[in-house]
Short mmCIF file of C-alpha atoms in Angstrom, two decimals:
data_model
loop_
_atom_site.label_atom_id
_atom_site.label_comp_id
_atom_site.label_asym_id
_atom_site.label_seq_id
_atom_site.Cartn_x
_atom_site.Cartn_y
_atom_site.Cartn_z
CA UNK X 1 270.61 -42.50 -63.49
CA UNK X 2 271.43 -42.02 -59.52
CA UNK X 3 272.13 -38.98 -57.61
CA UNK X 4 275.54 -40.80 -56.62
CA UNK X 5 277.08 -41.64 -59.92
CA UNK X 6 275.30 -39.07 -62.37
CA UNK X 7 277.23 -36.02 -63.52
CA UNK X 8 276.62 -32.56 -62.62
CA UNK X 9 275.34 -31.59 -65.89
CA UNK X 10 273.33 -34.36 -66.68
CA UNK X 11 271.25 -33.99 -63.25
CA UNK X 12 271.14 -30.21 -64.47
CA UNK X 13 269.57 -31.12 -68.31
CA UNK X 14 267.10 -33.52 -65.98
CA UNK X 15 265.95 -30.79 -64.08
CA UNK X 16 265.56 -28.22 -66.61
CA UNK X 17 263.84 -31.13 -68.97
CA UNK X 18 261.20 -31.89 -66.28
CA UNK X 19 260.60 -28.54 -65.38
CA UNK X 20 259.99 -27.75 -69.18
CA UNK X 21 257.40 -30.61 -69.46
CA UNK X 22 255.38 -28.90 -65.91
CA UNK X 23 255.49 -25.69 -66.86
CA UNK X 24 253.77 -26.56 -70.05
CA UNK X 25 251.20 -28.23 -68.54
CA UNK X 26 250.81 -26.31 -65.72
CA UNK X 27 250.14 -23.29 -68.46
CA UNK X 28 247.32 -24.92 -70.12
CA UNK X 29 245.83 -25.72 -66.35
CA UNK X 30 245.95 -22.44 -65.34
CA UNK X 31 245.01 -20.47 -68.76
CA UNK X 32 241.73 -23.16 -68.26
CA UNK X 33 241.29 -22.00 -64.59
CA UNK X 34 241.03 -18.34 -65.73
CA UNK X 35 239.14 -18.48 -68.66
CA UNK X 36 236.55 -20.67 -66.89
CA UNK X 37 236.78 -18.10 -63.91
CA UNK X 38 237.02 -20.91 -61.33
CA UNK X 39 239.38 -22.02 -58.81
CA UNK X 40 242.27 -24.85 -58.71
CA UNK X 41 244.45 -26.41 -56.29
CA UNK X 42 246.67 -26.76 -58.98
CA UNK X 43 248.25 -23.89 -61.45
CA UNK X 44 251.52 -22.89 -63.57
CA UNK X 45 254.54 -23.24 -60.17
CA UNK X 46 252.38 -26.40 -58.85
CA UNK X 47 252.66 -28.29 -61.84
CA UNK X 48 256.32 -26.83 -62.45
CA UNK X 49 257.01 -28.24 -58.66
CA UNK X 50 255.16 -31.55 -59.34
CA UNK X 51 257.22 -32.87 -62.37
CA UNK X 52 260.78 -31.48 -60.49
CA UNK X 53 259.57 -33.19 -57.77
CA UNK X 54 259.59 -36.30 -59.65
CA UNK X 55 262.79 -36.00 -61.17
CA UNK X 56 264.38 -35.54 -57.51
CA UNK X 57 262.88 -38.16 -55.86
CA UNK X 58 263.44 -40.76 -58.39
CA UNK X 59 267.50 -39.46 -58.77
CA UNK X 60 267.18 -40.41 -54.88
CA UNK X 61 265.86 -43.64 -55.42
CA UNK X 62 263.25 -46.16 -56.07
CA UNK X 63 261.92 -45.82 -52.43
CA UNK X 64 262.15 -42.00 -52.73
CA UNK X 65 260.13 -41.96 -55.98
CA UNK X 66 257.54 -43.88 -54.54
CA UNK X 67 257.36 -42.09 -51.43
CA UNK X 68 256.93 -38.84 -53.47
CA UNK X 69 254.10 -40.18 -56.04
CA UNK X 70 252.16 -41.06 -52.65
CA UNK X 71 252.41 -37.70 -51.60
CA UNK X 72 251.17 -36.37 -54.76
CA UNK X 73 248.34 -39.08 -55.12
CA UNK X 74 247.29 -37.74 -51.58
CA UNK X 75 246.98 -33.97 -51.92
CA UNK X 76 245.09 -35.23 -55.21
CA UNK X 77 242.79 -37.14 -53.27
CA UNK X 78 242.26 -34.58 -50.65
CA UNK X 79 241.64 -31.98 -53.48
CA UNK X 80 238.77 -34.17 -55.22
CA UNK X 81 237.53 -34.47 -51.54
CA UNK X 82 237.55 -30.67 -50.96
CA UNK X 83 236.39 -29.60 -54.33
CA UNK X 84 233.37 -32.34 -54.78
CA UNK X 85 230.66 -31.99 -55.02
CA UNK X 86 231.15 -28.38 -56.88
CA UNK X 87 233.33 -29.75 -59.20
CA UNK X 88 232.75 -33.36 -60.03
CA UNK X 89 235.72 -33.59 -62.68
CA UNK X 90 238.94 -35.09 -61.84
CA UNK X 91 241.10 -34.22 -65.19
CA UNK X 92 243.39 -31.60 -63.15
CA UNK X 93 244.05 -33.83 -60.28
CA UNK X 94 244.92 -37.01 -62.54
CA UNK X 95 247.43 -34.67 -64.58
CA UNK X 96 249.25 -33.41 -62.03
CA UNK X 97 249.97 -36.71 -60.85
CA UNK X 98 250.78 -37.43 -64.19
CA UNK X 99 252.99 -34.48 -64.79
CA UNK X 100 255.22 -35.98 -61.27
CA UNK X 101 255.62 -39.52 -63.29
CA UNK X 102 256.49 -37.48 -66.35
CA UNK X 103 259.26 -35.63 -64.96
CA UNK X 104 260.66 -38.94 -63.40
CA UNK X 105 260.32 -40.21 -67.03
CA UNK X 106 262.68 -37.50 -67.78
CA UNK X 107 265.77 -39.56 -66.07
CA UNK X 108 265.78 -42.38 -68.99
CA UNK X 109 264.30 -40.59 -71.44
CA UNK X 110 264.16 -36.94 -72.42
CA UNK X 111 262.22 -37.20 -75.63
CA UNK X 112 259.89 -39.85 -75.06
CA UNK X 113 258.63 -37.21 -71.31
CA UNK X 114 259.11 -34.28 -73.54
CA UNK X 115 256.33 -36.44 -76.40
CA UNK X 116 253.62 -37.07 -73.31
CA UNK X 117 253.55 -33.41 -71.72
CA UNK X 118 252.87 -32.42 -75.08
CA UNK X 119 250.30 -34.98 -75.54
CA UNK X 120 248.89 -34.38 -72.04
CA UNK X 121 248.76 -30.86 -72.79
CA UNK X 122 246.95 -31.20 -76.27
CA UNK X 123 244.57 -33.81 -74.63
CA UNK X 124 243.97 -30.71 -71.98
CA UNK X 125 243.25 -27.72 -74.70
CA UNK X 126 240.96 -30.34 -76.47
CA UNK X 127 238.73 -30.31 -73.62
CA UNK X 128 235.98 -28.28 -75.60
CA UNK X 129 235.87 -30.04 -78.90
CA UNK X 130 236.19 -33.66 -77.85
CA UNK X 131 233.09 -33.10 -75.38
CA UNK X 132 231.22 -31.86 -78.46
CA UNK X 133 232.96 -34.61 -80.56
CA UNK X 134 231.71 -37.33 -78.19
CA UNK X 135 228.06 -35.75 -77.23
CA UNK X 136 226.89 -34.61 -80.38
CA UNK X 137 228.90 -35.48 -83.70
CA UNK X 138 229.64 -39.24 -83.30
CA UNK X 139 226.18 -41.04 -83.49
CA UNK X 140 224.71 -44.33 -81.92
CA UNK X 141 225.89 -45.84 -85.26
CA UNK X 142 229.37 -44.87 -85.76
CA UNK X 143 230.29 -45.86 -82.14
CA UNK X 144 229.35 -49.50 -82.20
CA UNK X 145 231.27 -49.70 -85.39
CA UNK X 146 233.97 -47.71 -83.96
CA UNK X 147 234.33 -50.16 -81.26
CA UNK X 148 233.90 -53.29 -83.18
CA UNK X 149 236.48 -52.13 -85.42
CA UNK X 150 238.92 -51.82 -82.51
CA UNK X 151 237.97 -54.65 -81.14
CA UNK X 152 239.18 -56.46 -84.39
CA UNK X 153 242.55 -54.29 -84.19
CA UNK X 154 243.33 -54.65 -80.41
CA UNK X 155 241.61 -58.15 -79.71
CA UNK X 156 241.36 -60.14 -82.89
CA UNK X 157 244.55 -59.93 -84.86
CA UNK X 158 246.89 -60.08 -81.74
CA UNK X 159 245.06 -63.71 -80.83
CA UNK X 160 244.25 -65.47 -84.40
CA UNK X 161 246.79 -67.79 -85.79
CA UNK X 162 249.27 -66.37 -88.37
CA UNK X 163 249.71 -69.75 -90.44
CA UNK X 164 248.49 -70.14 -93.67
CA UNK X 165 246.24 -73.42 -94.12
CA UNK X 166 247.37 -74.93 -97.77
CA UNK X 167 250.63 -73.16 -99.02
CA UNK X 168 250.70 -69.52 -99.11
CA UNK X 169 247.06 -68.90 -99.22
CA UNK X 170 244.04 -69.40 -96.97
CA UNK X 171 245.95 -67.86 -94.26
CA UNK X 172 243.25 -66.79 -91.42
CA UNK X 173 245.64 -63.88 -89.82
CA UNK X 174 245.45 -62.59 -93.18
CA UNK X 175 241.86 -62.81 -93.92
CA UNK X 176 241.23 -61.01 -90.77
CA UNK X 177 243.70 -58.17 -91.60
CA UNK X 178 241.92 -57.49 -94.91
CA UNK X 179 239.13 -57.52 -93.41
CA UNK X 180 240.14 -54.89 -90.79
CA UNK X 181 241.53 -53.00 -93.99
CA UNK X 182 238.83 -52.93 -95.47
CA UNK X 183 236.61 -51.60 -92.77
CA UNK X 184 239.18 -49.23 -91.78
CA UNK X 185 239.19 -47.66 -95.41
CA UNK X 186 235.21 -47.58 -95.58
CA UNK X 187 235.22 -45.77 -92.00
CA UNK X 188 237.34 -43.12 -93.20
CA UNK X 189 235.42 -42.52 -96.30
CA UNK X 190 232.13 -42.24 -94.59
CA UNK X 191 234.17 -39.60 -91.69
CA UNK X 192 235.57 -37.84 -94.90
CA UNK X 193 231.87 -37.66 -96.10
CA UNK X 194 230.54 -36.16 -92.72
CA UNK X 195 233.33 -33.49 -92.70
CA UNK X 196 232.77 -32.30 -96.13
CA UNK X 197 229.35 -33.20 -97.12
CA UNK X 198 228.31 -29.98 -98.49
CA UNK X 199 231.19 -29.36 -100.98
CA UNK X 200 232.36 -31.98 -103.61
CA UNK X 201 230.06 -34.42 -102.23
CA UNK X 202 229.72 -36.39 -105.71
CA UNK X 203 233.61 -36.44 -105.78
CA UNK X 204 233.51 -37.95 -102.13
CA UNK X 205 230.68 -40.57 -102.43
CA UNK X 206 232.45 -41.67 -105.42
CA UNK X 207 235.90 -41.90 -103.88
CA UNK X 208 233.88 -44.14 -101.25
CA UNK X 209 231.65 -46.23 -103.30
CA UNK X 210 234.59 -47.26 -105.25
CA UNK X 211 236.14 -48.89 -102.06
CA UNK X 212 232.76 -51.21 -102.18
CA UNK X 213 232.69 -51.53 -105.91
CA UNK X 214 233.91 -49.38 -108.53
CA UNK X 215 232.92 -51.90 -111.18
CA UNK X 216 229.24 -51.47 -109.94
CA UNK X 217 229.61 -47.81 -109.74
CA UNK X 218 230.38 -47.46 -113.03
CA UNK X 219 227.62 -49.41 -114.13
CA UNK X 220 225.25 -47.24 -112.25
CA UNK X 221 226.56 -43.92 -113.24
CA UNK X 222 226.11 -45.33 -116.82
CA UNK X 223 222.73 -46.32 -116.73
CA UNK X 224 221.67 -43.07 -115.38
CA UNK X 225 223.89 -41.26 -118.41
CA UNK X 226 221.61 -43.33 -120.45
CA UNK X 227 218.30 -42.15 -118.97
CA UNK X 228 219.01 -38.91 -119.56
CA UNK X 229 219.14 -38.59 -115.64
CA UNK X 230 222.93 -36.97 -115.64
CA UNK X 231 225.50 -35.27 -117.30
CA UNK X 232 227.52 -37.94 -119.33
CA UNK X 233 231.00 -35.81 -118.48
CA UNK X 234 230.09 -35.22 -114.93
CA UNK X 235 229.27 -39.23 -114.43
CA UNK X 236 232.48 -39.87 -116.38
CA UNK X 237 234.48 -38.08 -113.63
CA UNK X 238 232.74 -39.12 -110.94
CA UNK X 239 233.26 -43.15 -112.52
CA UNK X 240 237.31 -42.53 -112.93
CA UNK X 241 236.96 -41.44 -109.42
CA UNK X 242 235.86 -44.50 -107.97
CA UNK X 243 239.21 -46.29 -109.98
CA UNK X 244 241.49 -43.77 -107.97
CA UNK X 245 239.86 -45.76 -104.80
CA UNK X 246 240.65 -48.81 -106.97
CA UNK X 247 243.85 -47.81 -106.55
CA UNK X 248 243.77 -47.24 -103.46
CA UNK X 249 242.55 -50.18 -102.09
CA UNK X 250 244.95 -52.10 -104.40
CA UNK X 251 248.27 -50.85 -102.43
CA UNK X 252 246.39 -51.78 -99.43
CA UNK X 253 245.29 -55.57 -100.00
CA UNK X 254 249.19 -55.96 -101.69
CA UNK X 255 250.76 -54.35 -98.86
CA UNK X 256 248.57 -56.56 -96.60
CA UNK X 257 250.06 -59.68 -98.57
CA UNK X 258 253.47 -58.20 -99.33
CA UNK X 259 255.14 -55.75 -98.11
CA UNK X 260 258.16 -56.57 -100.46
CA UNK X 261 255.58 -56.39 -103.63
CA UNK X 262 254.60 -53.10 -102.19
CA UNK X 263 257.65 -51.55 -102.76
CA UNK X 264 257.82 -52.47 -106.19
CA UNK X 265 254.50 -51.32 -107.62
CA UNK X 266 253.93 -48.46 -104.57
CA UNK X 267 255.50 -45.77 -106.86
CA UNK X 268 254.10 -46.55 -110.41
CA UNK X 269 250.72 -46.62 -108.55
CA UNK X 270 251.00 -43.15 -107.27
CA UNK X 271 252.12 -41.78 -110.05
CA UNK X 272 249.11 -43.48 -112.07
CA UNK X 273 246.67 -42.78 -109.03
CA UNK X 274 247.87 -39.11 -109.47
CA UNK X 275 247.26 -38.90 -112.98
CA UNK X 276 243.64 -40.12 -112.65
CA UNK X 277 242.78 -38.01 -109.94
CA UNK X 278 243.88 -34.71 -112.04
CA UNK X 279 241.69 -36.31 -114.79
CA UNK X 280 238.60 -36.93 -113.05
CA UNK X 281 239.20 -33.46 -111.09
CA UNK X 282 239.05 -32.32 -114.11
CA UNK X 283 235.64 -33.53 -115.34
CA UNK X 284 234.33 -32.66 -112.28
CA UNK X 285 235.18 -29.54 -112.12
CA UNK X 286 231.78 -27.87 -113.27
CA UNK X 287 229.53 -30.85 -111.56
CA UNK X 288 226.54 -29.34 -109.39
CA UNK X 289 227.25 -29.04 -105.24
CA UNK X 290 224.85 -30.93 -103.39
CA UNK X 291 224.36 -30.20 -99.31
CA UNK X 292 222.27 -33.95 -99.04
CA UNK X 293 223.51 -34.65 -95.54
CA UNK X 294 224.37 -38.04 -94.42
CA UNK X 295 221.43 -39.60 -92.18
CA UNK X 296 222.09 -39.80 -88.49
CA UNK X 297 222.00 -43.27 -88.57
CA UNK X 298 224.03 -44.16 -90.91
CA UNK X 299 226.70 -46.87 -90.67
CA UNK X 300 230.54 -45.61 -90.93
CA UNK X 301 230.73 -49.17 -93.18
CA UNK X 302 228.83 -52.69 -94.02
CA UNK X 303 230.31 -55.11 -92.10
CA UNK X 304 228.27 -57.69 -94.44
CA UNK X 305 229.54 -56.08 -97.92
CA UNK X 306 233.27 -56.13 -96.09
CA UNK X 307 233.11 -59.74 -95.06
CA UNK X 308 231.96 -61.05 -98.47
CA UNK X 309 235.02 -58.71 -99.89
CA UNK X 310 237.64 -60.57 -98.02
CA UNK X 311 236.28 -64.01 -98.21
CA UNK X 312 236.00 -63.16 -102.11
CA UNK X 313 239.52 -62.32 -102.08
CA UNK X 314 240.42 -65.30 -100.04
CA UNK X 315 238.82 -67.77 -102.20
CA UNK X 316 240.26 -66.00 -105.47
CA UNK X 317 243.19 -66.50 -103.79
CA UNK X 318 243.06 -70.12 -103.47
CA UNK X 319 241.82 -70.74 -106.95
CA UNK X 320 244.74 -69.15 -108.50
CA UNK X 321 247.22 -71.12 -106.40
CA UNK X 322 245.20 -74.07 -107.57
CA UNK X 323 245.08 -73.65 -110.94
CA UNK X 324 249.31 -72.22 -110.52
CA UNK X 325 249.74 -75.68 -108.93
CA UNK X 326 248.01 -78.04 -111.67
CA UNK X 327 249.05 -75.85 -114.47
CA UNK X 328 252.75 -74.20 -113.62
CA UNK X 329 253.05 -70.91 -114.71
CA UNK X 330 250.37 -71.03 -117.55
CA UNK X 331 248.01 -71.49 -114.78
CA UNK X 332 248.75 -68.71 -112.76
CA UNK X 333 248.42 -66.38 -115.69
CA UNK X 334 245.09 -67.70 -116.88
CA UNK X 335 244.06 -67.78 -112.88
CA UNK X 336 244.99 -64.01 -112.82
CA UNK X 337 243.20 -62.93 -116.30
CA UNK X 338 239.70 -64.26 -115.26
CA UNK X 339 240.28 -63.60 -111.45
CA UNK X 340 240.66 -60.06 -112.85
CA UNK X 341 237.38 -59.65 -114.87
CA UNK X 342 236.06 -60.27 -111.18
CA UNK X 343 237.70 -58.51 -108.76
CA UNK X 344 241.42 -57.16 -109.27
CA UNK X 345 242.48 -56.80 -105.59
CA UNK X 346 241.74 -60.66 -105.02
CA UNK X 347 243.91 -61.42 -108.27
CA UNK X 348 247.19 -59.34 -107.13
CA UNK X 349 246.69 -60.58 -103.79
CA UNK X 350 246.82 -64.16 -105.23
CA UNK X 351 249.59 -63.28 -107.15
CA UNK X 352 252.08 -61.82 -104.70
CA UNK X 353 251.47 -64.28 -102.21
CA UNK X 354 253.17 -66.80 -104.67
CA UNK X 355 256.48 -65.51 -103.74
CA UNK X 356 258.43 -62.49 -103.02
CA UNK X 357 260.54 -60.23 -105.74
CA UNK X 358 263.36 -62.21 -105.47
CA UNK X 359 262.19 -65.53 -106.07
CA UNK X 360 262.60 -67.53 -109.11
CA UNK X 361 259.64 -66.56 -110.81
CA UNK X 362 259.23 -63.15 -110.16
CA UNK X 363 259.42 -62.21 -113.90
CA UNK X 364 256.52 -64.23 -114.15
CA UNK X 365 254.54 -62.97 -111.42
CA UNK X 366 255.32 -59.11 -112.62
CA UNK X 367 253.90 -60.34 -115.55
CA UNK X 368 250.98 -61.56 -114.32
CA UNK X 369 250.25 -58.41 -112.41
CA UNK X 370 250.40 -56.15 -115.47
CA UNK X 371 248.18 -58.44 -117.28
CA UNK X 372 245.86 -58.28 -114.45
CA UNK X 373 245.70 -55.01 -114.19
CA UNK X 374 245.20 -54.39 -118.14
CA UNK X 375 242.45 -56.80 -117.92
CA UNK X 376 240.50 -54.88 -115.38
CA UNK X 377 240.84 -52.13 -116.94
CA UNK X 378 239.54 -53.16 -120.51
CA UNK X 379 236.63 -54.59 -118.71
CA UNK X 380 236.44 -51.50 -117.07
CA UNK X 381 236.05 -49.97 -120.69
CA UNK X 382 233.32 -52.27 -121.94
CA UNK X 383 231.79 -52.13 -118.92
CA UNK X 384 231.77 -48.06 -119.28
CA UNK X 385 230.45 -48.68 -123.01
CA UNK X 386 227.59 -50.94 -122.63
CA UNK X 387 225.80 -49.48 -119.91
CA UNK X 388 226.03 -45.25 -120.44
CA UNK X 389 227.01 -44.99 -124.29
CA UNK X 390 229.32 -43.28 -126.63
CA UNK X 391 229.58 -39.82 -124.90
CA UNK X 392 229.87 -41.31 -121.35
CA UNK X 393 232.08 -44.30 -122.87
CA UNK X 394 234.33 -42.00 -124.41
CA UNK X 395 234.84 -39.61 -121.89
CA UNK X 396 235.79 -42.42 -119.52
CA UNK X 397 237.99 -44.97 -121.57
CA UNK X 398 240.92 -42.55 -122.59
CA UNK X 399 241.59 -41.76 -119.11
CA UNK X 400 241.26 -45.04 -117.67
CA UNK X 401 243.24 -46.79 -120.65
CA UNK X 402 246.22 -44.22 -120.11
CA UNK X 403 246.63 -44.02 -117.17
CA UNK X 404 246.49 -48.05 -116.58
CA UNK X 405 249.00 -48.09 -119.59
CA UNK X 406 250.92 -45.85 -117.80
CA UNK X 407 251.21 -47.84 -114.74
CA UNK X 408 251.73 -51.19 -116.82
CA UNK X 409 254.67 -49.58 -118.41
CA UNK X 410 256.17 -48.47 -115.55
CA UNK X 411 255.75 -52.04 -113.95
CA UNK X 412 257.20 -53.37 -117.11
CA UNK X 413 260.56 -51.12 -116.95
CA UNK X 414 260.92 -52.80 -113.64
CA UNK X 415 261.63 -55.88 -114.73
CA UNK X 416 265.46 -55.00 -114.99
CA UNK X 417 265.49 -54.96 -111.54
CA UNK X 418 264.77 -58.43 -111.23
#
């Protein structure tokens, strides 16, 4: 848009746009400047001006626009001059030269200038809590894994190959996305943990133990029914919550693999993952609270533990497509039923990356995935059985053989689709 060929109207909605986004800003400045009882070169009609300013200058021209964000860089620079060393910050002076750019923003794009003075001004208000966030409640810990797991997002999966090695499988991009997954699931578990660690804390450290290994979890909260160390109901619901994280993690490694296999199981799984959760809410619904609080050092997840999950899966992976390859369909089914006494995410993951919905086998490869799944969840059973007895066992095998025949069935009426 130029000054010359615009309409009257739409320089008018410009204007009014960008002086919506500065006076919005310009608020939250000058709200801050009283309730701190200081002083600012900046308030309410500055930033108002600043982000009209920009409109104008830019409807004017290139050279205009950057003639104007000079000026405004200037005063800026003369304020941080004036002001230092009384007031070391620089957060007003950097938004008001943002709030000019955002009302030149406002000449191709309304919405998207509207989105950032919002965002500027929530970034603003936040002032308190993220200083108190960044000083106090995020330990030594949690940072470096905070920043190795970005490092992963923003550095490593933009720069490793996205070809897999032998067929469909062994695909490194992949690897490294599950892995990522993975870590990003743990990391929110353990935050969930620090935010509500004095209420429901046994339904929380199960939720996030079963994103390590619910299999194991089971096993433990079973021997310890056994010992006469816990409640054989209460361990029950705490188990069944570790398979909602089962779950879980399942539509995350298959939408990892498939996005197209996601759609197909996505809402059978929530309606199953729904049903369990109820259940073991249920059981749990009398269990003791415990204020433990997390140690100060602890890790938001195991990078080790996470690593041998995704090479696991990878290598599961391959053997199924090995055994699919030497032994046609028979193969894949018998690859899936023992990959599945293992570890179920590996064995859907194998599965779906056979082919998509549409292909010529997809019957097939539904049918594989329901026998996987009913496979982990009989060993599930046994698994609940031998290790914390009748009481536990039978508190925790109607719920976890209903609601994984529920989800089979549902999978199973799908096959008209196909």
């Amino acid at each position: 848009m130029s000054l010359q060929t615009a309409q009257f109207q739409d320089i008018l909605m410009v204007i009014a746009a960008a002086l919506g986004c500065g006076l919005l800003i310009g608020l939250e400045r000058e709200r801050n400047t009283q309730k701190e009882n200081s002083t600012s070169f900046a308030g309410l009609r500055s930033f108002a001006i600043s982000a009209v300013l920009g409109a104008l200058c830019f409807l004017f021209g290139i050279a205009s626009g950057i003639a104007g964000a000079l000026i405004i860089g200037a005063m800026s620079i003369v304020s941080l001059m004036k002001s230092q060393p009384d007031d070391p910050g620089v957060t007003t002076e950097l938004a008001f030269v943002t709030t000019y750019f955002i009302g030149a923003l406002c000449l191709w794009n309304i919405p998207v200038a509207a989105s950032l003075s919002v965002a500027l001004t929530i970034l603003l208000i936040g002032k308190q809590s993220m200083h108190g966030i960044a000083g106090q409640w995020i330990t030594e810990a949690e940072l470096r894994d905070g920043i190795i797991l970005l490092a992963l997002v923003l550095i490593a999966l933009p720069l490793i190959p996205n070809t897999p090695l032998w067929g469909p499988v062994l695909n490194p991009y992949l690897l490294l996305k599950l892995l990522t997954l993975i870590l990003a699931v743990q990391a929110l578990a353990h935050l969930a943990k620090r935010l509500l660690s004095s209420q429901n804390a046994l339904i929380l450290s199960s939720l996030a133990s079963g994103f390590v290994s619910s299999t194991a979890l089971i096993a433990s909260l079973g021997m310890e029914v056994r010992h006469g160390r816990a409640n054989a109901v209460t361990n029950a619901g705490a188990a069944l919550m570790s398979c909602v994280a089962t779950l879980i993690q399942l539509l995350i490694v298959v939408g990892g693999t498939s996005i197209a296999w996601l759609k197909v199981i996505l809402l059978p799984t929530l309606i199953a993952t729904l049903i369990l959760a109820f259940w073991s809410a249920w059981l749990l619904r009398n269990a003791p609270s415990n204020d433990t609080q997390l140690s100060l050092d602890s890790r938001m997840f195991s990078l080790k533990e996470a690593v041998i999950i995704a090479g696991a899966l990878t290598l599961i992976q391959a053997g199924v497509y090995a055994l699919s390859l030497f032994l046609g369909n028979a193969g894949l089914l018998a690859g899936t039923l023992l990959a599945s006494l293992f570890e179920v995410h590996a064995a859907m993951a194998a599965v779906v990356a056979q082919g998509e919905p549409d292909s010529a086998q997809s019957t097939t490869l539904l049918f594989a995935i329901m026998l996987g799944l009913a496979t982990h969840a009989i060993a599930k059973s046994i698994n609940a059985g031998i290790s914390g007895g009748v009481r536990y066992a039978l508190t925790f095998i109607p719920a976890q053989l209903i609601h994984m025949g529920i989800l089979v069935g549902l999978l199973w009426s799908m096959n008209e689709i196909f």
